[in-house]
């Protein structure tokens, strides 16, 4: 997961308040000096036996300025974390402070903190009407646009900031993060470099720069940049985790795990760190440790798909198909657009005899990639259930898209037409001719010859074909696994 763009939501609130607070310690007293040229009033005396008690009055202080009084109330609410009450306080703001730009920025920032992004933008716009180049207001609008997923407004705000301040730290970091999200590593690196020209020690910019150099395979520079971060801040969790990735590049998985575990000391709920540790354990063949870490990632973000995908894959490798299927289903549930999962899930649904589910998933996979194999699998499942009409309907639609002279066309027709021994022999000869030119296609077609025989009850012949497929030593097509299952492997 990409590191989220962050901008201190309250950082400059206290900056503004500290400006106002400079006058918070206002003191004053009534003057008691003698005016030049004026005689002091005579002092009455009493007998020594009866001294008069002198009562000193507290000096009268001047009225507290409204800005100081308002700032104090605001500080008190913020110190208690009462953001909503702080926002409500602005309903009672003195009239002479209504147009104060600093306080408008404070209010906009409070709206950001409370997730009221539209109100934050509205308030920032009021500032920009008066001061079109106010960087704080522009940064707030940028942050809100990012949070709302309004990419056009986000890009416009960043450009506006950079037009005013080309080396603005936050804008360049945000632009770098955006370019990184789009896998434009060089552009991202250049944006972080601009931020570093203004603030050479900025940890976010240094980390972004280190990560881009890592992606661009300049591992030495990535390592030295990470080390620079850690020299100043040994508790920087992201730099520690990136050092872990760099250790893994050298196949030093023990060190990679240790560094990432150190990162978790400072950021214990970081989803990505648990994914990384699980991956390092997997490279060591310690599957139970991998699963433990990926399960933890699921606990942290149960609605995100990636840990489920990792778990599905590792359970699948171990032949724990029920657990693999559960996790594949969760991948699709949490990220329906992750089409890579449809094929794997469909295969396991088929394995468990859940043909309705398998057909739906193969159809969804076909919507992303028109692989005729998905349709052939659905035809075979309908035939296994004795639903010849449904099988024929799919076959007719598929054959309209295929070259009539192709092996695929003839295979589809073999499944649904009245059986002809001559047609099967002709097709097998055609398949064998392709053995030397397209090994994967040959393997797939041999598999479907086996599946055709299985559908028609000729299991001995089916197993013969499946044995030919498995002897190919894991070629790159999904049907290979089904051939293994057909042999009980």
C-alpha positions as MATLAB code, in Angstrom:
seq = 'XXXXXXXXXXXXXXXXXXXXXXXXXXXXXXXXXXXXXXXXXXXXXXXXXXXXXXXXXXXXXXXXXXXXXXXXXXXXXXXXXXXXXXXXXXXXXXXXXXXXXXXXXXXXXXXXXXXXXXXXXXXXXXXXXXXXXXXXXXXXXXXXXXXXXXXXXXXXXXXXXXXXXXXXXXXXXXXXXXXXXXXXXXXXXXXXXXXXXXXXXXXXXXXXXXXXXXXXXXXXXXXXXXXXXXXXXXXXXXXXXXXXXXXXXXXXXXXXXXXXXXXXXXXXXXXXXXXXXXXXXXXXXXXXXXXXXXXXXXXXXXXXXXXXXXXXXXXXXXXXXXXXXXXXXXXXXXXXXXXXXXXXXXXXXXXXXXXXXXXXXXXXXXXXXXXXXXXXXXXXXXXXXXXXXXXXXXXXXXXXXXXXXXXXXXXXXXXXXXXXXXXXXXXXXXXXXXXXXXXXXXXXXXXXXXXXXXXXXXXXXXXXXXXXXXXXXXXXXXXXXXXXXXXXX';
ca = [
       0.000    0.000    0.000;
       1.190    3.391   -0.832;
       2.087    5.740    1.964;
      -0.762    8.249    2.293;
      -0.088   11.909    1.613;
      -0.056   13.705    4.954;
      -0.189   17.348    5.850;
      -0.200   18.491    9.467;
      -3.846   19.314   10.011;
      -3.301   21.247   13.230;
       0.365   22.109   12.917;
      -0.089   25.705   11.942;
      -3.143   26.133   14.195;
      -0.860   26.318   17.180;
       1.518   28.481   15.182;
      -1.267   31.007   14.700;
      -2.317   30.740   18.311;
       1.235   31.254   19.469;
       1.318   34.464   17.432;
      -1.810   35.629   19.155;
      -0.537   34.271   22.430;
       2.393   36.635   22.449;
       0.108   39.147   24.007;
      -1.583   36.771   26.410;
       0.508   37.888   29.344;
      -0.732   41.442   29.302;
      -0.248   43.150   32.650;
      -0.942   46.665   33.810;
      -1.489   48.752   36.879;
      -2.775   52.130   37.893;
      -0.022   54.759   38.033;
       1.015   55.953   41.520;
       3.824   58.293   40.456;
       3.773   61.899   41.618;
       3.182   64.380   38.875;
       5.987   66.954   38.627;
       5.110   70.319   40.137;
       2.266   69.000   42.192;
       2.511   68.844   45.946;
       1.757   65.586   47.566;
      -1.436   65.549   49.576;
      -0.908   65.945   53.275;
      -0.876   62.783   55.274;
      -3.100   62.608   58.249;
      -1.579   61.132   61.365;
      -3.089   59.524   64.379;
      -1.747   58.765   67.748;
       0.910   56.174   67.787;
      -1.169   53.946   69.962;
      -3.798   53.589   67.251;
      -2.038   52.871   63.904;
      -4.372   52.869   60.905;
      -4.639   49.695   58.866;
      -3.737   50.321   55.252;
      -5.703   48.178   52.740;
      -3.919   47.948   49.407;
      -6.188   47.670   46.379;
      -5.366   45.322   43.481;
      -4.331   47.358   40.490;
      -7.022   47.480   37.849;
      -6.048   45.674   34.641;
      -7.125   46.968   31.287;
      -9.844   44.908   29.540;
      -8.440   41.818   27.794;
      -8.326   42.308   24.016;
     -10.949   40.252   22.155;
      -8.361   38.422   20.061;
      -6.538   37.276   23.195;
      -9.741   36.178   24.876;
     -10.872   34.249   21.784;
      -7.443   32.651   21.376;
      -7.442   31.496   24.984;
     -10.839   29.848   24.613;
      -9.718   28.188   21.383;
      -6.493   26.952   22.958;
      -8.375   25.460   25.877;
     -10.702   23.488   23.587;
      -7.873   22.238   21.365;
      -5.843   21.189   24.403;
      -8.764   18.911   25.296;
      -9.072   17.603   21.729;
     -12.568   19.073   21.391;
     -12.405   19.846   17.672;
     -16.171   20.106   17.130;
     -16.510   22.517   20.042;
     -13.603   24.542   18.650;
     -15.450   24.786   15.325;
     -18.634   25.827   17.130;
     -16.694   28.563   18.946;
     -16.305   30.352   15.624;
     -20.079   30.956   15.641;
     -19.413   33.420   18.463;
     -16.308   35.022   16.990;
     -16.151   38.773   17.693;
     -17.092   40.901   14.679;
     -13.658   42.516   14.552;
     -12.059   39.068   14.027;
     -14.424   37.754   11.349;
     -12.100   38.709    8.473;
      -8.870   37.671   10.186;
      -7.061   35.461    7.649;
      -5.073   33.553   10.251;
      -8.229   32.578   12.086;
      -9.888   31.580    8.817;
      -6.959   29.224    8.217;
      -7.415   27.850   11.731;
     -11.112   27.215   11.073;
     -10.389   25.563    7.707;
      -7.835   23.319    9.401;
     -10.340   22.356   12.069;
     -12.806   21.379    9.349;
     -10.106   19.169    7.814;
      -9.456   17.540   11.192;
     -13.177   16.832   11.514;
     -13.467   15.416    7.997;
     -15.652   18.304    6.811;
     -13.718   18.755    3.589;
     -16.311   20.825    1.716;
     -16.495   23.331    4.558;
     -12.697   23.430    4.712;
     -12.530   24.209    0.987;
     -15.234   26.862    1.310;
     -13.328   28.555    4.130;
      -9.988   28.335    2.303;
     -11.619   29.903   -0.762;
     -12.640   32.905    1.368;
      -8.993   33.348    2.281;
      -7.923   33.081   -1.364;
     -10.375   35.774   -2.431;
      -8.468   38.179   -0.188;
      -5.003   36.625   -0.623;
      -4.848   34.551   -3.854;
      -1.356   33.256   -3.086;
      -1.972   32.173    0.504;
      -0.016   28.916    0.665;
      -1.758   27.613    3.788;
      -5.156   27.947    2.098;
      -3.852   26.296   -1.072;
      -2.366   23.409    0.934;
      -5.702   22.901    2.701;
      -7.529   22.742   -0.632;
      -4.971   20.263   -1.933;
      -5.328   18.045    1.108;
      -9.132   18.122    0.875;
      -9.150   17.308   -2.827;
      -6.862   14.339   -2.136;
      -9.055   13.115    0.704;
     -12.188   13.392   -1.462;
     -10.577   11.610   -4.412;
     -11.123   14.671   -6.616;
      -8.101   14.190   -8.846;
      -8.700   17.187  -11.089;
      -9.079   19.590   -8.144;
      -6.077   17.995   -6.465;
      -3.867   18.452   -9.528;
      -5.062   22.015   -9.999;
      -4.302   22.898   -6.375;
      -0.828   21.389   -6.495;
      -0.053   23.267   -9.714;
      -1.302   26.491   -8.176;
       0.982   26.043   -5.166;
       3.982   25.208   -7.326;
       3.308   28.174   -9.592;
       3.639   30.389   -6.529;
       6.360   28.395   -4.789;
       8.104   25.891   -7.129;
      10.056   24.355   -4.267;
       7.166   24.137   -1.820;
       7.927   21.137    0.363;
       4.431   19.778    0.933;
       3.289   20.282   -2.664;
       6.360   18.548   -4.072;
       5.995   15.659   -1.634;
       2.350   15.270   -2.599;
       3.231   15.431   -6.276;
       5.960   12.861   -5.729;
       3.523   10.562   -3.975;
       1.053   10.963   -6.826;
       3.657   10.161   -9.476;
       4.803    7.162   -7.444;
       1.236    5.884   -7.310;
       1.220    5.978  -11.101;
       4.578    4.126  -11.216;
       6.339    7.164  -12.674;
       9.429    6.659  -10.566;
      11.691    9.257  -12.187;
       9.106   12.046  -12.041;
       8.378   11.167   -8.430;
      12.080   11.208   -7.565;
      12.456   14.636   -9.188;
       9.545   16.012   -7.134;
      11.071   14.743   -3.892;
      14.401   16.263   -4.965;
      12.743   19.705   -5.248;
      11.280   19.340   -1.772;
      14.740   18.481   -0.456;
      16.209   21.650   -1.944;
      14.028   23.596    0.479;
      14.264   21.212    3.420;
      17.265   18.868    3.031;
      16.378   17.021    6.233;
      12.664   16.543    5.553;
      12.049   12.878    6.406;
       9.022   12.431    4.135;
      10.939   13.779    1.144;
      14.017   11.709    1.992;
      11.921    8.570    2.336;
      10.156    9.228   -0.958;
      13.495    9.785   -2.664;
      14.913    6.590   -1.140;
      11.910    4.571   -2.235;
      12.068    5.825   -5.815;
      15.768    5.010   -6.067;
      14.906    1.543   -4.744;
      12.293    1.098   -7.452;
      14.782    2.351  -10.034;
      17.288   -0.295   -8.860;
      19.803    2.181   -7.495;
      20.034    0.124   -4.321;
      23.236    1.735   -3.086;
      21.702    5.224   -3.164;
      18.460    3.938   -1.628;
      20.439    2.441    1.245;
      22.530    5.545    1.879;
      19.418    7.754    1.854;
      17.623    5.446    4.275;
      20.650    5.457    6.516;
      20.656    9.262    6.464;
      17.086    9.209    7.750;
      17.893    6.688   10.466;
      20.991    8.596   11.554;
      18.737   11.524   12.422;
      15.731    9.487   13.544;
      16.384    5.824   14.409;
      12.662    5.405   15.042;
      11.538    6.195   11.503;
       9.476    3.082   10.814;
       9.237    3.505    7.050;
      12.996    3.871    6.660;
      13.526    0.760    8.799;
      11.075   -1.227    6.670;
      12.714   -0.033    3.448;
      16.089   -1.096    4.823;
      14.419   -4.462    5.348;
      13.485   -4.602    1.672;
      17.058   -3.749    0.753;
      18.326   -6.571    2.971;
      15.915   -8.938    1.218;
      17.406   -7.870   -2.123;
      20.650   -9.406   -0.819;
      18.711  -12.541    0.232;
      19.383  -11.658    3.872;
      15.886  -12.530    5.051;
      16.868  -12.796    8.714;
      18.020   -9.179    8.714;
      15.010   -8.132    6.611;
      12.649   -9.647    9.189;
      14.519   -8.033   12.093;
      14.459   -4.569   10.510;
      10.759   -4.794    9.683;
       9.963   -6.045   13.179;
      11.872   -3.025   14.500;
       9.662   -0.864   12.285;
       6.598   -2.435   13.890;
       7.845   -1.312   17.296;
       7.115    2.254   16.199;
       4.147    1.577   13.927;
       2.475   -1.570   15.302;
      -0.573   -1.491   13.039;
       1.156   -1.057    9.706;
      -0.494   -3.426    7.212;
       2.390   -3.362    4.726;
       4.983   -4.304    7.319;
       3.132   -7.527    8.155;
       2.826   -8.338    4.453;
       6.581   -7.848    4.058;
       7.512  -10.003    7.052;
       5.207  -12.755    5.831;
       6.885  -12.620    2.424;
      10.371  -12.893    3.940;
       9.300  -15.928    5.957;
       7.831  -17.467    2.822;
      11.159  -17.127    1.036;
      12.633  -19.068    3.937;
       9.985  -21.770    3.564;
       8.462  -20.919    6.962;
       4.857  -21.006    5.830;
       3.252  -21.017    9.260;
       5.087  -17.780   10.137;
       4.009  -16.269    6.832;
       0.397  -17.137    7.525;
       0.614  -15.736   11.057;
       1.808  -12.358    9.764;
      -0.680  -12.196    6.901;
      -3.497  -13.097    9.297;
      -2.402  -10.138   11.402;
      -2.599   -7.916    8.327;
      -6.176   -9.128    7.781;
      -7.014   -8.168   11.374;
      -5.721   -4.658   10.735;
      -7.508   -4.116    7.401;
     -10.199   -6.781    6.957;
     -11.672   -4.919    3.979;
      -8.460   -4.807    1.938;
      -7.768   -7.610   -0.515;
      -4.002   -8.067   -0.664;
      -3.394  -10.164    2.465;
      -6.234  -12.486    1.387;
      -4.503  -12.919   -1.978;
      -1.248  -13.855   -0.238;
      -3.034  -16.293    2.054;
      -4.956  -17.845   -0.831;
      -1.745  -18.419   -2.747;
       0.166  -20.019    0.116;
      -2.727  -22.309    1.087;
      -3.149  -23.248   -2.569;
       0.544  -24.176   -2.818;
       0.205  -26.409    0.218;
      -2.862  -28.177   -1.148;
      -5.112  -26.733    1.572;
      -7.782  -26.007   -0.967;
     -10.654  -25.266    1.393;
      -8.681  -22.479    3.090;
      -7.379  -21.295   -0.258;
     -10.906  -21.070   -1.635;
     -12.102  -19.116    1.406;
      -9.359  -16.543    0.896;
      -9.856  -16.338   -2.865;
     -13.512  -15.589   -2.220;
     -12.472  -12.844    0.201;
     -10.201  -11.343   -2.446;
     -13.150  -11.021   -4.813;
     -15.447   -9.781   -2.055;
     -13.042   -7.018   -1.023;
     -11.833   -6.108   -4.516;
     -14.179   -7.196   -7.324;
     -11.943   -5.444   -9.858;
      -9.000   -7.719   -9.081;
      -9.747   -9.966  -12.046;
      -6.658  -12.118  -11.536;
      -8.519  -13.870   -8.723;
     -11.465  -15.026  -10.834;
      -9.635  -17.783  -12.654;
      -7.986  -19.258   -9.540;
     -11.226  -19.128   -7.591;
     -13.190  -20.709  -10.441;
     -10.714  -23.596  -10.618;
     -11.144  -24.377   -6.922;
     -14.923  -24.039   -7.144;
     -14.751  -26.576   -9.965;
     -12.544  -28.821   -7.839;
     -15.169  -28.857   -5.089;
     -17.992  -29.475   -7.580;
     -19.511  -26.009   -7.103;
     -20.305  -25.727  -10.792;
     -22.712  -22.780  -10.596;
     -20.100  -20.706   -8.770;
     -17.343  -21.870  -11.103;
     -19.309  -20.926  -14.225;
     -20.068  -17.434  -12.890;
     -16.427  -16.881  -12.106;
     -15.202  -18.182  -15.459;
     -17.691  -15.813  -17.109;
     -16.319  -12.917  -15.062;
     -12.783  -13.883  -16.026;
     -13.888  -14.049  -19.686;
     -15.224  -10.487  -19.402;
     -11.647   -9.350  -18.705;
      -9.875  -11.748  -21.033;
     -11.697  -13.625  -23.789;
      -9.960  -16.937  -23.218;
     -11.933  -19.656  -25.008;
     -10.852  -22.092  -22.262;
     -13.233  -20.434  -19.808;
     -16.163  -21.161  -22.113;
     -15.009  -24.731  -22.756;
     -14.894  -25.334  -18.990;
     -18.449  -24.042  -18.638;
     -19.608  -26.265  -21.488;
     -18.012  -29.287  -19.823;
     -19.649  -28.518  -16.466;
     -23.096  -28.219  -18.048;
     -22.555  -31.543  -19.799;
     -21.502  -33.152  -16.514;
     -24.833  -32.012  -15.100;
     -26.706  -33.353  -18.144;
     -27.672  -29.857  -19.294;
     -27.022  -30.261  -22.999;
     -29.175  -27.346  -24.126;
     -27.251  -24.860  -21.972;
     -23.946  -26.350  -23.164;
     -24.983  -26.058  -26.802;
     -26.039  -22.439  -26.342;
     -22.589  -21.478  -25.010;
     -20.840  -23.502  -27.717;
     -22.786  -21.874  -30.538;
     -21.947  -18.391  -29.246;
     -18.283  -19.301  -28.834;
     -17.918  -20.877  -32.279;
     -19.175  -17.686  -33.920;
     -16.033  -15.978  -32.579;
     -13.592  -18.713  -33.617;
     -11.932  -19.516  -36.919;
     -13.761  -22.515  -38.390;
     -10.453  -24.094  -39.334;
      -8.941  -23.698  -35.884;
      -8.305  -26.416  -33.321;
     -10.354  -24.460  -30.786;
     -13.405  -24.403  -33.065;
     -13.219  -28.118  -33.721;
     -12.718  -28.891  -30.024;
     -15.800  -26.864  -29.060;
     -17.826  -28.619  -31.728;
     -16.623  -32.052  -30.566;
     -18.094  -31.403  -27.097;
     -21.625  -30.582  -28.274;
     -22.166  -32.286  -31.648;
     -23.235  -35.885  -32.044;
     -20.160  -37.991  -31.439;
     -18.102  -39.007  -34.452;
     -15.052  -41.225  -34.133;
     -13.718  -39.785  -37.361;
     -14.077  -36.205  -36.030;
     -12.160  -37.140  -32.834;
      -9.333  -38.773  -34.835;
      -9.070  -35.827  -37.223;
      -8.937  -33.399  -34.320;
      -6.278  -35.428  -32.493;
      -4.094  -35.438  -35.630;
      -4.502  -31.687  -35.876;
      -3.472  -31.284  -32.216;
      -0.375  -33.451  -32.627;
       0.792  -31.361  -35.579;
       0.889  -28.332  -33.283;
       3.066  -30.042  -30.685;
       6.336  -28.621  -31.958;
       5.116  -25.120  -32.769;
       2.991  -24.232  -29.706;
       3.669  -26.397  -26.687;
       1.156  -24.706  -24.389;
      -1.634  -24.901  -26.941;
      -0.838  -28.570  -27.503;
      -1.053  -29.225  -23.753;
      -4.360  -27.400  -23.424;
      -5.911  -29.301  -26.306;
      -4.729  -32.652  -24.940;
      -6.307  -31.700  -21.611;
      -9.647  -30.994  -23.304;
      -9.479  -34.320  -25.099;
      -9.166  -35.845  -21.633;
     -12.016  -33.718  -20.267;
     -14.194  -34.687  -23.243;
     -13.635  -38.355  -22.412;
     -14.311  -37.719  -18.716;
     -17.610  -35.973  -19.516;
     -18.604  -38.959  -21.613;
     -17.660  -41.507  -18.939;
     -14.431  -42.811  -20.501;
     -12.255  -42.296  -17.419;
      -9.488  -44.655  -18.499;
      -8.954  -42.707  -21.715;
      -9.319  -39.415  -19.824;
      -6.538  -40.396  -17.433;
      -4.313  -41.295  -20.352;
      -4.676  -37.815  -21.758;
      -4.234  -36.233  -18.303;
      -0.997  -38.169  -17.849;
       0.327  -36.686  -21.070;
      -0.479  -33.195  -19.744;
       1.162  -33.701  -16.333;
       4.275  -35.147  -17.974;
       4.831  -31.668  -19.450;
       6.078  -30.530  -15.998;
       3.859  -27.593  -15.079;
       3.327  -25.707  -18.352;
       1.784  -22.243  -18.224;
      -1.934  -22.977  -18.403;
      -4.464  -23.432  -15.608;
      -5.852  -26.708  -16.946;
      -2.671  -28.448  -15.841;
      -3.908  -28.423  -12.237;
      -7.221  -29.956  -13.190;
      -5.363  -32.703  -15.051;
      -3.439  -33.435  -11.844;
      -6.676  -33.687   -9.882;
      -8.072  -35.998  -12.559;
      -5.181  -38.332  -11.773;
      -5.690  -38.006   -8.036;
      -2.435  -36.060   -7.598;
];
